[in-house]
Amino acid sequence: MANSGVKMKTRLSEDGTKLVATYELHPFDFDRSGRLQVWTFLRMLEFARIAAIGPLIKQHTGTQSDGSTAFVRYQEVDFAPRYYTVVKPNTLLLMSVGISYVGRSSLFYDYDIRSDASETSISHSTTQMVRVNRKTRRPITWPDTLIDKMSKEGQDRPVVPDPFKARPDPVFACKFIVNNSDIDVRQHTNQSVYLRFGLDAAATGSRKNISVLKNIVFWPIRKVSLLYQKEALVGDELTVEVWQDQGRVQGWTFLRMLEFARAAAIGPLIKERVGTQNKGSTFSTAFVRYQEVDFSPRYYTVVKPNTFVILSVGLGYVGRSSLFFYYDIRSNASDDVIGHSLTQIVRVHKKTRHLKLWILARMLVLRPQEVLILLGAKAQLRNPGRLKAIAELLKTCNVFLRYREFRIQPEFYTKLRPGADTTVTVTLWISHVGKTSWLLEGDMRLASTGEVLCHCLGQAVLMSMAIRKPTGIPEFIREAFPPKNPLPRLHVPMPLNPGRIYRHDLVALPSDSDINEHTNFSTYIRFCADATAALVREGAFPFLKEEMKVKKISLLFQKETREGENVTVESAKDLGRSHSLDFQVKRGNDDIVKCCFEFFDDDIKSKL
């Protein structure tokens, strides 16, 4: 079974005033309610804005060496009702980013988001970006060349809301720890994470009857507004206070999509105008200071899985100390704008980045229905009379992972880089079928060259939904898969070796849950990676670098966790292998997942 990998493409609009970023959506971008994760959408806006900096800003300012950087101060995103009917997996979103307002000390980006099937906008975003002195952290003016070319002072400046002045009763407070997977290239908490924290806190409060909105995780979001005031670092404990706005009783992967579009827009929209920046003041990545999104009513009827959304990203406002991206969101079936977003950003340094390992794991997986269909499809070819039996199997059984293994090649870290052609092809197949379980293998290849980036191996068990026990696989399916000899060796993680064991506490959040309301298997990889990064910074594993390159991941699933449960990641050195760490994820005294990370030798500072 083949699947195209994630890729963002960018181009300039015909008049050269906007950057258009195109994203292909995949099932792992969606939450268990079937909607695109709003924080993912926010990151897509960010990436489009970053990509727009070159063609929209830098071509006017040239190389800057004044020690400046930029921050996003405000961002909002509006979702039209059509957004929720249009945005589906395996479709394209188009974000158009342009500068909508330029003053002496700030600028605004506007985003228009559409699907490729309609010209109607499905989301709109606005972002305010401020330029600051890197040392004093105070606002400074934009270069005169940019202001002279694009200033819109005298026009109506976009309105940025003030911070909340009072907290009404009741207020629900929820605490979060900033983990390594939450930070950006400048070691600050990524702006989309704040939205995820807010939605997780709202979902937790809803379950505790704090809000009149029940099952809030399934409610469609109409508008998101974020005002960035200060920064949070890894390890910080944050408190999210949630209350219901009595005046408005009436999102998180969508915002990541806006972020991706904004990041892609920096090159064609800004770098062409300001030229190459020196290391001290590069625009290659940015802080988001503020983001807001407005959604038209049609957004919620248009945006659904398996459709295309078009996000147009451009520079909306340029002042001497701030810069804004704006987004127009449309579907590919209509020219109507279904959403608008505004994002304010700051300039930051470049830093090496790799595809996150837990995202890699989610790309190399088949959903239970797909596995059973794949099993049945091959059997059906040999025995056409078994169609009814396969249909009954889909109704009464589910699939549970028992073991997963990922063997990562060095090319994974060198070829999958921002700005490169990162289209990948994922191929998955069933290599062996036993009495109650089967082996699933697969690989990820670079589409342009065919190079293998990762090979995966896993064991899945057919479970009866009625009794929650393994059940036999029908004989006609087993006959369709000849025995594999020899069987692949499963490198099952061993118990932690006696000695120094380190512990890192985490909480399974609503955003970590799968469609069965269990913690998604890939989340345990993130838990272990976050625990490792935190302990490395504390000096627990001096033989490892903080930015480690993992060569192999193996996981043995023992039990399940649900949202809201506390988990502890126990970690220790593998005494038999000097470049490996072993993990045991626990819930109280219950063993949940065993895991092992094996690292490339060049990441080892010294041998044990």
Coordinates of C-alpha atoms in Angstrom, one line a residue:
M1 CA 0.0 0.0 0.0
A2 CA 1.6 3.3 -1.1
N3 CA 1.1 6.7 0.3
S4 CA 2.6 10.1 -0.8
G5 CA 4.6 11.9 1.8
V6 CA 4.0 15.4 3.2
K7 CA 5.2 18.2 1.0
M8 CA 4.7 22.0 0.8
K9 CA 5.1 23.7 -2.5
T10 CA 5.3 27.5 -2.9
R11 CA 5.0 30.0 -5.7
L12 CA 4.5 33.7 -6.1
S13 CA 1.1 35.1 -7.3
E14 CA 1.1 36.6 -10.7
D15 CA 1.4 40.1 -9.4
G16 CA 4.3 39.2 -7.1
T17 CA 2.5 40.5 -4.0
K18 CA 1.6 37.2 -2.4
L19 CA 3.2 33.8 -1.7
V20 CA 0.9 30.9 -2.3
A21 CA 1.7 27.7 -0.3
T22 CA 0.1 24.4 -1.1
Y23 CA -0.1 21.6 1.4
E24 CA -1.3 18.0 0.9
L25 CA -3.2 16.8 4.0
H26 CA -2.8 13.3 5.4
P27 CA -4.8 11.3 7.9
F28 CA -2.2 11.9 10.7
D29 CA -3.0 15.6 10.4
F30 CA -6.5 15.0 11.7
D31 CA -7.7 14.5 15.3
R32 CA -10.1 11.8 16.5
S33 CA -13.1 13.9 15.6
G34 CA -12.1 13.8 12.0
R35 CA -11.1 17.5 11.8
L36 CA -7.7 18.9 10.8
Q37 CA -5.8 19.7 14.0
V38 CA -6.0 23.4 14.6
W39 CA -2.4 23.7 16.0
T40 CA -1.1 22.0 12.8
F41 CA -3.0 24.5 10.7
L42 CA -1.3 27.3 12.8
R43 CA 2.1 25.9 12.0
M44 CA 1.3 25.8 8.3
L45 CA 0.5 29.5 8.5
E46 CA 3.8 30.1 10.2
F47 CA 5.8 28.3 7.6
A48 CA 4.0 30.2 4.8
R49 CA 4.8 33.5 6.6
I50 CA 8.5 32.5 7.0
A51 CA 8.7 31.6 3.3
A52 CA 7.1 34.9 2.4
I53 CA 9.7 37.0 4.1
G54 CA 12.1 36.8 1.2
P55 CA 9.9 37.8 -1.7
L56 CA 7.8 40.3 0.3
I57 CA 10.3 42.0 2.6
K58 CA 14.0 41.2 2.0
Q59 CA 13.9 42.3 -1.6
H60 CA 13.3 45.9 -0.3
T61 CA 15.7 45.9 2.6
G62 CA 18.7 44.1 1.4
T63 CA 21.3 42.6 3.8
Q64 CA 20.8 43.8 7.4
S65 CA 23.6 43.8 10.0
D66 CA 22.0 45.8 12.8
G67 CA 21.5 42.9 15.2
S68 CA 17.7 43.0 14.8
T69 CA 15.2 40.2 15.0
A70 CA 11.4 40.0 14.8
F71 CA 8.6 38.7 16.9
V72 CA 5.0 37.8 16.2
R73 CA 2.9 39.8 18.5
Y74 CA -0.6 39.0 17.5
Q75 CA -2.3 36.3 15.3
E76 CA -5.9 35.5 14.6
V77 CA -7.6 32.9 12.4
D78 CA -11.2 32.8 11.2
F79 CA -12.7 29.5 10.0
A80 CA -15.7 29.5 7.6
P81 CA -18.3 26.8 8.0
R82 CA -17.2 25.2 4.7
Y83 CA -13.8 24.6 6.2
Y84 CA -15.1 21.6 8.2
T85 CA -16.7 20.1 5.1
V86 CA -13.9 20.7 2.7
V87 CA -10.7 19.9 4.6
K88 CA -10.1 16.1 4.5
P89 CA -7.1 13.8 4.2
N90 CA -5.4 13.4 0.8
T91 CA -6.5 16.9 -0.4
L92 CA -4.6 20.1 -0.9
L93 CA -4.8 23.4 1.0
L94 CA -3.7 26.6 -0.7
M95 CA -2.6 29.5 1.5
S96 CA -2.0 33.0 0.0
V97 CA 0.1 35.2 2.2
G98 CA 0.5 38.9 1.6
I99 CA 1.4 42.1 3.4
S100 CA -1.8 44.0 4.2
Y101 CA -0.5 46.9 6.2
V102 CA 2.9 48.5 6.7
G103 CA 3.5 51.3 9.3
R104 CA 6.6 52.7 10.8
S105 CA 7.0 50.2 13.5
S106 CA 4.9 47.2 12.5
L107 CA 3.5 45.2 9.6
F108 CA 0.6 42.8 9.2
Y109 CA 0.4 39.7 7.1
D110 CA -3.0 38.5 5.8
Y111 CA -3.6 34.9 4.8
D112 CA -6.4 33.5 2.6
I113 CA -6.8 29.7 2.7
R114 CA -8.7 27.7 0.1
S115 CA -8.9 24.1 -1.0
D116 CA -7.7 23.2 -4.5
A117 CA -11.2 22.1 -5.5
S118 CA -12.8 25.5 -5.0
E119 CA -12.0 29.2 -5.3
T120 CA -14.0 29.9 -2.1
S121 CA -12.0 31.0 0.9
I122 CA -12.5 28.6 3.8
S123 CA -10.3 30.4 6.4
H124 CA -8.6 33.8 6.8
S125 CA -5.7 34.8 9.1
T126 CA -4.0 38.0 10.1
T127 CA -0.6 38.3 11.8
Q128 CA 1.2 41.3 13.3
M129 CA 5.0 41.1 13.3
V130 CA 7.3 43.5 15.3
R131 CA 11.0 44.2 14.6
V132 CA 13.1 44.4 17.7
N133 CA 16.7 44.9 18.8
R134 CA 18.2 41.6 19.7
K135 CA 20.0 42.9 22.8
T136 CA 17.5 45.4 24.2
R137 CA 14.4 43.5 23.0
R138 CA 12.9 46.8 22.3
P139 CA 11.1 47.7 19.0
I140 CA 13.1 49.3 16.2
T141 CA 12.0 50.7 12.8
W142 CA 12.0 48.7 9.7
P143 CA 14.6 49.6 7.0
D144 CA 13.7 52.8 5.1
T145 CA 13.7 50.9 1.8
L146 CA 10.9 48.7 3.0
I147 CA 8.9 51.5 4.5
D148 CA 9.3 53.7 1.4
K149 CA 8.2 50.9 -0.9
M150 CA 5.3 49.3 1.1
S151 CA 4.3 51.7 3.9
K152 CA 0.5 52.1 4.3
E153 CA 0.5 54.6 7.2
G154 CA -2.5 56.8 7.1
Q155 CA -4.7 53.8 6.3
D156 CA -6.8 52.0 8.9
R157 CA -4.4 49.9 10.9
P158 CA -5.5 46.4 11.9
V159 CA -6.8 46.3 15.5
V160 CA -4.9 44.1 18.0
P161 CA -7.0 43.3 21.1
D162 CA -5.7 44.1 24.6
P163 CA -4.9 41.4 27.1
F164 CA -7.7 40.2 29.3
K165 CA -8.2 42.7 32.2
A166 CA -10.2 40.4 34.5
R167 CA -10.8 36.7 35.2
P168 CA -14.5 36.0 35.9
D169 CA -15.7 33.1 38.0
P170 CA -15.5 30.3 37.6
V171 CA -12.0 29.9 36.2
F172 CA -10.6 26.5 35.5
A173 CA -6.8 26.2 35.8
C174 CA -4.8 23.4 34.2
K175 CA -1.0 23.0 34.5
F176 CA 1.3 21.9 31.7
I177 CA 5.1 21.3 31.4
V178 CA 6.9 22.5 28.3
N179 CA 8.6 19.5 26.9
N180 CA 11.4 19.3 24.3
S181 CA 8.9 18.4 21.5
D182 CA 7.1 21.7 22.2
I183 CA 10.0 24.1 21.5
D184 CA 11.0 25.8 18.3
V185 CA 14.5 26.4 16.8
R186 CA 15.1 29.3 19.2
Q187 CA 14.4 27.0 22.2
H188 CA 11.1 28.8 22.9
T189 CA 7.7 27.2 23.1
N190 CA 6.3 27.2 19.5
Q191 CA 3.2 29.4 19.2
S192 CA 1.0 26.6 18.0
V193 CA 1.7 24.7 21.3
Y194 CA -0.1 27.4 23.3
L195 CA -3.2 26.7 21.2
R196 CA -2.9 23.0 21.9
F197 CA -2.5 23.6 25.6
G198 CA -5.5 25.9 25.6
L199 CA -7.7 23.3 23.8
D200 CA -6.5 20.5 26.0
A201 CA -7.3 22.6 29.1
A202 CA -10.7 23.4 27.7
A203 CA -11.4 19.7 27.0
T204 CA -10.3 18.8 30.6
G205 CA -12.5 21.6 32.1
S206 CA -15.4 20.4 30.0
R207 CA -15.1 16.9 31.4
K208 CA -15.1 18.4 34.9
N209 CA -18.3 20.4 34.2
I210 CA -16.5 23.8 34.2
S211 CA -18.1 24.7 30.8
V212 CA -21.6 24.4 29.5
L213 CA -20.1 23.1 26.3
K214 CA -19.8 19.3 26.7
N215 CA -17.5 17.2 24.6
I216 CA -15.8 20.4 23.6
V217 CA -13.1 18.5 21.6
F218 CA -15.8 17.8 19.0
W219 CA -17.0 21.4 18.6
P220 CA -15.9 23.2 15.4
I221 CA -13.9 26.3 16.1
R222 CA -15.0 29.6 14.4
K223 CA -12.2 31.9 15.4
V224 CA -8.8 31.8 17.2
S225 CA -7.0 34.8 18.5
L226 CA -3.5 34.7 20.2
L227 CA -1.7 37.7 21.8
Y228 CA 1.9 36.8 22.6
Q229 CA 3.3 38.6 25.7
K230 CA 6.3 36.6 26.9
E231 CA 8.2 33.4 26.1
A232 CA 8.3 30.0 27.8
L233 CA 11.2 27.7 27.8
V234 CA 11.6 23.9 27.9
G235 CA 11.0 22.7 31.5
D236 CA 8.8 25.6 32.4
E237 CA 5.5 24.9 34.2
L238 CA 2.6 26.8 32.6
T239 CA -0.9 27.4 34.0
V240 CA -3.7 27.7 31.5
E241 CA -6.7 29.5 32.9
V242 CA -10.0 28.8 31.0
W243 CA -13.3 30.5 31.3
Q244 CA -16.4 30.9 29.2
D245 CA -16.9 34.2 27.4
Q246 CA -20.4 35.1 28.4
G247 CA -20.7 37.3 25.4
R248 CA -19.7 34.7 22.9
V249 CA -20.8 31.2 23.9
Q250 CA -20.2 30.1 20.6
G251 CA -8.6 25.8 16.1
W252 CA -5.3 23.3 16.5
T253 CA -3.9 21.5 13.3
F254 CA -5.5 24.3 11.1
L255 CA -3.2 26.8 12.8
R256 CA -0.2 24.5 12.1
M257 CA -1.1 24.6 8.4
L258 CA -1.1 28.4 8.5
E259 CA 2.3 28.2 10.1
F260 CA 3.6 25.9 7.4
A261 CA 2.3 28.3 4.7
R262 CA 3.9 31.3 6.5
A263 CA 7.2 29.5 6.8
A264 CA 7.2 28.7 3.1
A265 CA 6.3 32.3 2.2
I266 CA 9.4 33.8 3.8
G267 CA 11.7 32.9 0.9
P268 CA 9.6 34.2 -2.0
L269 CA 7.9 37.1 -0.2
I270 CA 10.7 38.5 2.0
K271 CA 14.1 37.2 1.1
E272 CA 13.9 38.5 -2.5
R273 CA 13.4 42.0 -1.1
V274 CA 16.0 42.1 1.6
G275 CA 18.6 39.8 0.3
T276 CA 20.7 37.3 2.2
Q277 CA 20.9 38.1 6.0
N278 CA 24.0 37.6 8.0
K279 CA 24.0 35.1 10.8
G280 CA 23.2 37.6 13.4
S281 CA 20.0 38.8 11.9
T282 CA 18.7 36.0 9.6
F283 CA 15.0 35.9 8.7
S284 CA 15.2 32.2 8.0
T285 CA 12.8 31.4 10.8
A286 CA 10.8 33.6 13.2
F287 CA 8.9 34.0 16.4
V288 CA 5.2 34.4 16.3
R289 CA 4.1 37.3 18.6
Y290 CA 0.4 37.3 17.7
Q291 CA -2.0 35.3 15.5
E292 CA -5.7 35.5 14.9
V293 CA -8.0 33.7 12.5
D294 CA -11.5 34.7 11.3
F295 CA -13.9 32.1 9.9
S296 CA -16.8 32.8 7.7
P297 CA -20.0 30.8 8.2
R298 CA -19.3 28.8 5.0
Y299 CA -16.0 27.6 6.5
Y300 CA -17.8 25.0 8.6
T301 CA -19.7 23.5 5.6
V302 CA -16.7 23.5 3.2
V303 CA -13.8 22.2 5.3
K304 CA -13.8 18.4 5.5
P305 CA -11.3 15.5 4.9
N306 CA -10.4 14.5 1.4
T307 CA -10.8 18.1 0.0
F308 CA -8.4 20.9 -0.8
V309 CA -7.9 24.1 1.0
I310 CA -6.0 27.0 -0.5
L311 CA -4.1 29.4 1.8
S312 CA -2.8 32.6 0.3
V313 CA 0.0 34.1 2.5
G314 CA 1.3 37.6 2.1
L315 CA 2.9 40.5 4.0
G316 CA 0.0 42.6 5.3
Y317 CA 1.8 45.3 7.4
V318 CA 5.3 46.6 7.6
G319 CA 6.4 49.1 10.2
R320 CA 9.8 50.0 11.6
S321 CA 9.5 47.4 14.4
S322 CA 6.9 44.9 13.3
L323 CA 5.9 42.7 10.4
F324 CA 2.6 41.0 9.7
F325 CA 1.6 38.1 7.4
Y326 CA -2.0 37.8 6.3
Y327 CA -3.7 34.7 5.0
D328 CA -6.8 34.3 2.8
I329 CA -8.3 30.8 3.1
R330 CA -10.4 29.4 0.2
S331 CA -11.5 26.0 -0.9
N332 CA -10.6 24.7 -4.4
A333 CA -14.3 24.7 -5.3
S334 CA -15.0 28.4 -4.9
D335 CA -13.4 31.8 -5.1
D336 CA -15.1 32.9 -1.9
V337 CA -12.9 33.6 1.1
I338 CA -13.9 31.2 3.9
G339 CA -11.3 32.4 6.4
H340 CA -8.8 35.0 7.1
S341 CA -5.7 35.0 9.4
L342 CA -3.2 37.5 10.6
T343 CA 0.2 36.7 12.1
Q344 CA 2.8 38.9 13.6
I345 CA 6.4 37.5 13.6
V346 CA 10.0 38.1 14.6
R347 CA 13.3 37.1 12.9
V348 CA 15.4 34.3 14.4
H349 CA 18.6 32.3 13.6
K350 CA 18.7 29.2 11.4
K351 CA 19.1 25.9 13.1
T352 CA 19.3 22.3 11.9
R353 CA 15.9 20.6 11.8
H354 CA 14.7 17.0 11.2
L355 CA 11.4 15.3 10.7
K356 CA 10.1 14.5 14.2
L357 CA 10.4 10.8 15.0
W358 CA 6.8 10.5 16.2
I359 CA 5.5 12.1 13.0
L360 CA 7.6 9.5 11.1
A361 CA 6.0 6.7 13.1
R362 CA 2.5 8.0 12.3
M363 CA 3.4 8.1 8.5
L364 CA 4.4 4.4 8.7
V365 CA 1.2 2.9 9.9
L366 CA -2.0 1.5 8.6
R367 CA -5.4 2.2 10.3
P368 CA -7.2 -1.0 11.5
Q369 CA -9.8 -0.8 8.8
E370 CA -7.1 -0.5 6.1
V371 CA -5.3 -3.6 7.5
L372 CA -8.4 -5.7 7.5
I373 CA -9.3 -4.5 4.0
L374 CA -5.7 -5.3 2.8
L375 CA -5.9 -8.8 4.4
G376 CA -9.3 -9.4 2.9
A377 CA -8.5 -8.0 -0.5
K378 CA -5.8 -10.5 -1.1
A379 CA -7.9 -13.4 0.2
Q380 CA -10.9 -12.2 -1.9
L381 CA -8.8 -12.5 -5.1
R382 CA -8.4 -16.2 -4.4
N383 CA -12.0 -16.9 -3.1
P384 CA -14.6 -14.4 -4.4
G385 CA -17.3 -16.0 -2.1
R386 CA -15.7 -14.6 1.1
L387 CA -16.8 -11.0 0.8
K388 CA -19.5 -11.3 3.4
A389 CA -17.2 -12.9 5.9
I390 CA -14.7 -10.1 5.5
A391 CA -17.5 -7.5 6.1
E392 CA -18.5 -9.3 9.3
L393 CA -14.9 -9.3 10.4
L394 CA -14.7 -5.5 10.0
K395 CA -17.8 -5.2 12.2
T396 CA -16.8 -7.3 15.2
C397 CA -13.0 -7.0 15.3
N398 CA -10.3 -4.4 15.8
V399 CA -6.6 -4.3 15.4
F400 CA -4.1 -3.6 18.3
L401 CA -0.4 -3.0 17.9
R402 CA 1.8 -5.3 19.9
Y403 CA 5.2 -4.3 18.6
R404 CA 6.7 -1.6 16.3
E405 CA 10.3 -1.1 15.1
F406 CA 11.8 1.7 13.0
R407 CA 15.2 1.4 11.4
I408 CA 16.3 4.8 10.3
Q409 CA 19.0 5.4 7.7
P410 CA 21.5 8.2 7.8
E411 CA 19.9 9.7 4.7
F412 CA 16.8 10.4 6.8
Y413 CA 18.7 13.2 8.5
T414 CA 20.5 14.6 5.5
K415 CA 17.9 14.4 2.8
L416 CA 14.7 15.4 4.6
R417 CA 15.6 19.1 5.2
P418 CA 13.6 22.3 5.0
G419 CA 13.8 23.8 1.5
A420 CA 14.7 20.5 -0.2
D421 CA 12.4 18.3 -2.3
T422 CA 11.1 16.2 0.6
T423 CA 8.4 14.3 -1.2
V424 CA 8.5 10.7 0.1
T425 CA 6.7 7.5 -0.8
V426 CA 5.6 5.2 2.0
T427 CA 4.9 1.5 1.1
L428 CA 3.4 -0.9 3.6
W429 CA 2.7 -4.6 3.2
I430 CA 1.7 -7.7 5.2
S431 CA 4.6 -10.1 5.1
H432 CA 3.3 -13.0 7.3
V433 CA -0.1 -14.0 8.8
G434 CA -0.3 -16.3 11.9
K435 CA -3.2 -17.6 13.9
T436 CA -4.1 -14.4 15.7
S437 CA -1.5 -11.9 14.5
W438 CA 0.4 -10.8 11.5
L439 CA 3.7 -9.0 10.6
L440 CA 3.5 -5.6 8.9
E441 CA 6.6 -4.3 7.0
G442 CA 7.2 -1.1 5.1
D443 CA 9.6 1.5 4.0
M444 CA 9.8 5.2 3.4
R445 CA 11.8 6.3 0.3
L446 CA 12.7 9.7 -1.2
A447 CA 10.5 10.0 -4.2
S448 CA 13.1 11.7 -6.4
T449 CA 15.8 9.1 -6.0
G450 CA 14.2 6.0 -4.4
E451 CA 16.7 6.0 -1.5
V452 CA 15.4 4.2 1.6
L453 CA 15.1 6.6 4.5
C454 CA 13.4 4.2 7.0
H455 CA 12.3 0.6 7.2
C456 CA 9.6 -0.4 9.7
L457 CA 8.5 -3.7 11.1
G458 CA 5.5 -4.4 13.4
Q459 CA 3.3 -7.1 14.9
A460 CA -0.5 -6.5 15.1
V461 CA -3.1 -8.7 16.8
L462 CA -6.7 -9.2 15.7
M463 CA -8.9 -8.5 18.7
S464 CA -12.6 -9.3 19.4
M465 CA -14.3 -6.0 20.4
A466 CA -16.8 -7.9 22.5
I467 CA -14.4 -9.7 24.8
R468 CA -11.1 -7.7 24.3
K469 CA -9.2 -10.9 23.6
P470 CA -7.2 -12.1 20.6
T471 CA -9.4 -13.9 18.1
G472 CA -8.5 -16.3 15.3
I473 CA -7.8 -15.0 11.8
P474 CA -10.1 -16.8 9.3
E475 CA -8.3 -19.7 7.5
F476 CA -9.1 -18.4 4.1
I477 CA -7.1 -15.2 4.9
R478 CA -4.2 -17.2 6.2
E479 CA -4.1 -19.3 3.1
A480 CA -3.7 -16.2 1.0
F481 CA -0.4 -15.4 2.7
P482 CA 2.3 -18.1 2.3
P483 CA 4.4 -18.6 5.4
K484 CA 7.5 -16.3 5.5
N485 CA 10.7 -18.2 6.2
P486 CA 12.7 -17.1 8.1
L487 CA 10.5 -14.7 10.0
P488 CA 12.0 -11.3 10.7
R489 CA 13.5 -11.1 14.1
L490 CA 11.7 -8.8 16.5
H491 CA 14.1 -6.9 18.8
V492 CA 11.8 -6.7 21.8
P493 CA 13.1 -4.1 24.4
M494 CA 14.4 -5.8 27.5
P495 CA 13.6 -4.8 31.1
L496 CA 15.6 -1.9 32.5
N497 CA 19.0 -3.0 33.7
P498 CA 19.6 -2.5 37.5
G499 CA 21.5 0.6 38.3
R500 CA 20.7 4.3 38.0
I501 CA 17.1 4.8 36.7
Y502 CA 15.9 8.3 35.8
R503 CA 12.3 9.3 35.9
H504 CA 10.4 11.9 34.0
D505 CA 6.7 12.6 34.6
L506 CA 4.2 13.5 31.9
V507 CA 0.4 13.7 31.4
A508 CA -1.6 12.1 28.6
L509 CA -3.5 15.0 27.1
P510 CA -6.7 15.0 25.0
S511 CA -4.6 15.9 21.9
D512 CA -2.6 12.7 22.4
S513 CA -5.6 10.4 22.0
D514 CA -6.6 8.2 19.0
I515 CA -10.0 7.4 17.7
N516 CA -10.4 4.7 20.4
E517 CA -9.6 7.3 23.1
H518 CA -6.4 5.6 23.9
T519 CA -3.0 7.4 23.8
N520 CA -1.8 7.2 20.2
F521 CA 1.2 4.8 19.9
S522 CA 3.4 7.5 18.4
T523 CA 2.9 9.6 21.5
Y524 CA 5.0 7.2 23.5
I525 CA 7.9 7.9 21.1
R526 CA 7.5 11.6 21.9
F527 CA 7.3 10.9 25.6
C528 CA 10.6 9.0 25.5
A529 CA 12.2 11.7 23.3
D530 CA 11.1 14.5 25.7
A531 CA 12.3 12.5 28.7
T532 CA 15.7 11.9 27.0
A533 CA 16.1 15.6 26.1
A534 CA 15.2 16.8 29.6
L535 CA 17.7 14.4 31.2
V536 CA 20.5 15.1 28.7
R537 CA 20.2 18.8 29.6
E538 CA 20.4 17.9 33.3
G539 CA 23.6 15.9 32.7
A540 CA 22.1 12.5 33.2
F541 CA 23.5 11.0 30.0
P542 CA 26.8 12.8 29.3
F543 CA 27.6 10.4 26.5
L544 CA 24.7 11.8 24.4
K545 CA 24.3 15.1 22.6
E546 CA 21.1 17.0 23.1
E547 CA 20.3 16.9 19.4
M548 CA 20.7 13.1 19.1
K549 CA 20.1 11.2 15.9
V550 CA 18.2 8.0 16.5
K551 CA 19.2 5.0 14.5
K552 CA 16.6 2.5 15.7
I553 CA 13.4 2.6 17.7
S554 CA 11.6 -0.4 19.1
L555 CA 8.4 -0.5 21.2
L556 CA 6.6 -3.3 22.9
F557 CA 3.0 -2.3 23.9
Q558 CA 1.8 -3.8 27.1
K559 CA -1.3 -1.8 28.3
E560 CA -3.1 1.4 27.4
T561 CA -3.4 4.9 28.8
R562 CA -6.2 7.4 28.4
E563 CA -6.3 11.2 28.5
G564 CA -5.8 12.8 31.8
E565 CA -3.7 9.9 33.2
N566 CA -0.3 10.5 34.7
V567 CA 2.6 8.6 33.2
T568 CA 6.2 8.2 34.2
V569 CA 9.0 7.5 31.8
E570 CA 11.8 5.5 33.4
S571 CA 15.0 5.5 31.5
A572 CA 18.4 3.9 31.9
K573 CA 21.6 3.1 29.9
D574 CA 21.6 -0.1 28.1
L575 CA 24.6 -1.8 29.7
G576 CA 24.9 -4.2 26.7
R577 CA 25.0 -1.5 24.1
S578 CA 26.9 1.8 24.8
H579 CA 24.9 3.8 22.4
S580 CA 21.4 2.8 23.5
L581 CA 18.8 3.9 26.1
D582 CA 16.0 1.7 27.4
F583 CA 12.7 3.1 28.6
Q584 CA 9.7 1.8 30.6
V585 CA 6.6 3.9 30.4
K586 CA 4.4 3.4 33.5
R587 CA 1.1 4.4 34.9
G588 CA 1.5 4.0 38.6
N589 CA 2.7 0.4 39.0
D590 CA 1.4 -0.7 35.6
D591 CA 3.8 -1.2 32.8
I592 CA 2.4 0.4 29.6
V593 CA 5.2 0.5 27.0
K594 CA 8.8 -0.7 26.8
C595 CA 10.9 1.2 24.4
C596 CA 14.5 1.3 23.2
F597 CA 16.4 4.1 21.3
E598 CA 19.6 3.2 19.6
F599 CA 21.7 6.1 18.4
F600 CA 24.2 6.6 15.6
D601 CA 27.8 6.4 16.8
D602 CA 28.6 9.9 15.8
D603 CA 26.2 11.2 18.4
I604 CA 28.2 9.6 21.2
K605 CA 30.5 12.0 23.0
S606 CA 32.3 9.3 24.9
K607 CA 31.9 5.5 25.3
L608 CA 30.6 4.1 28.6

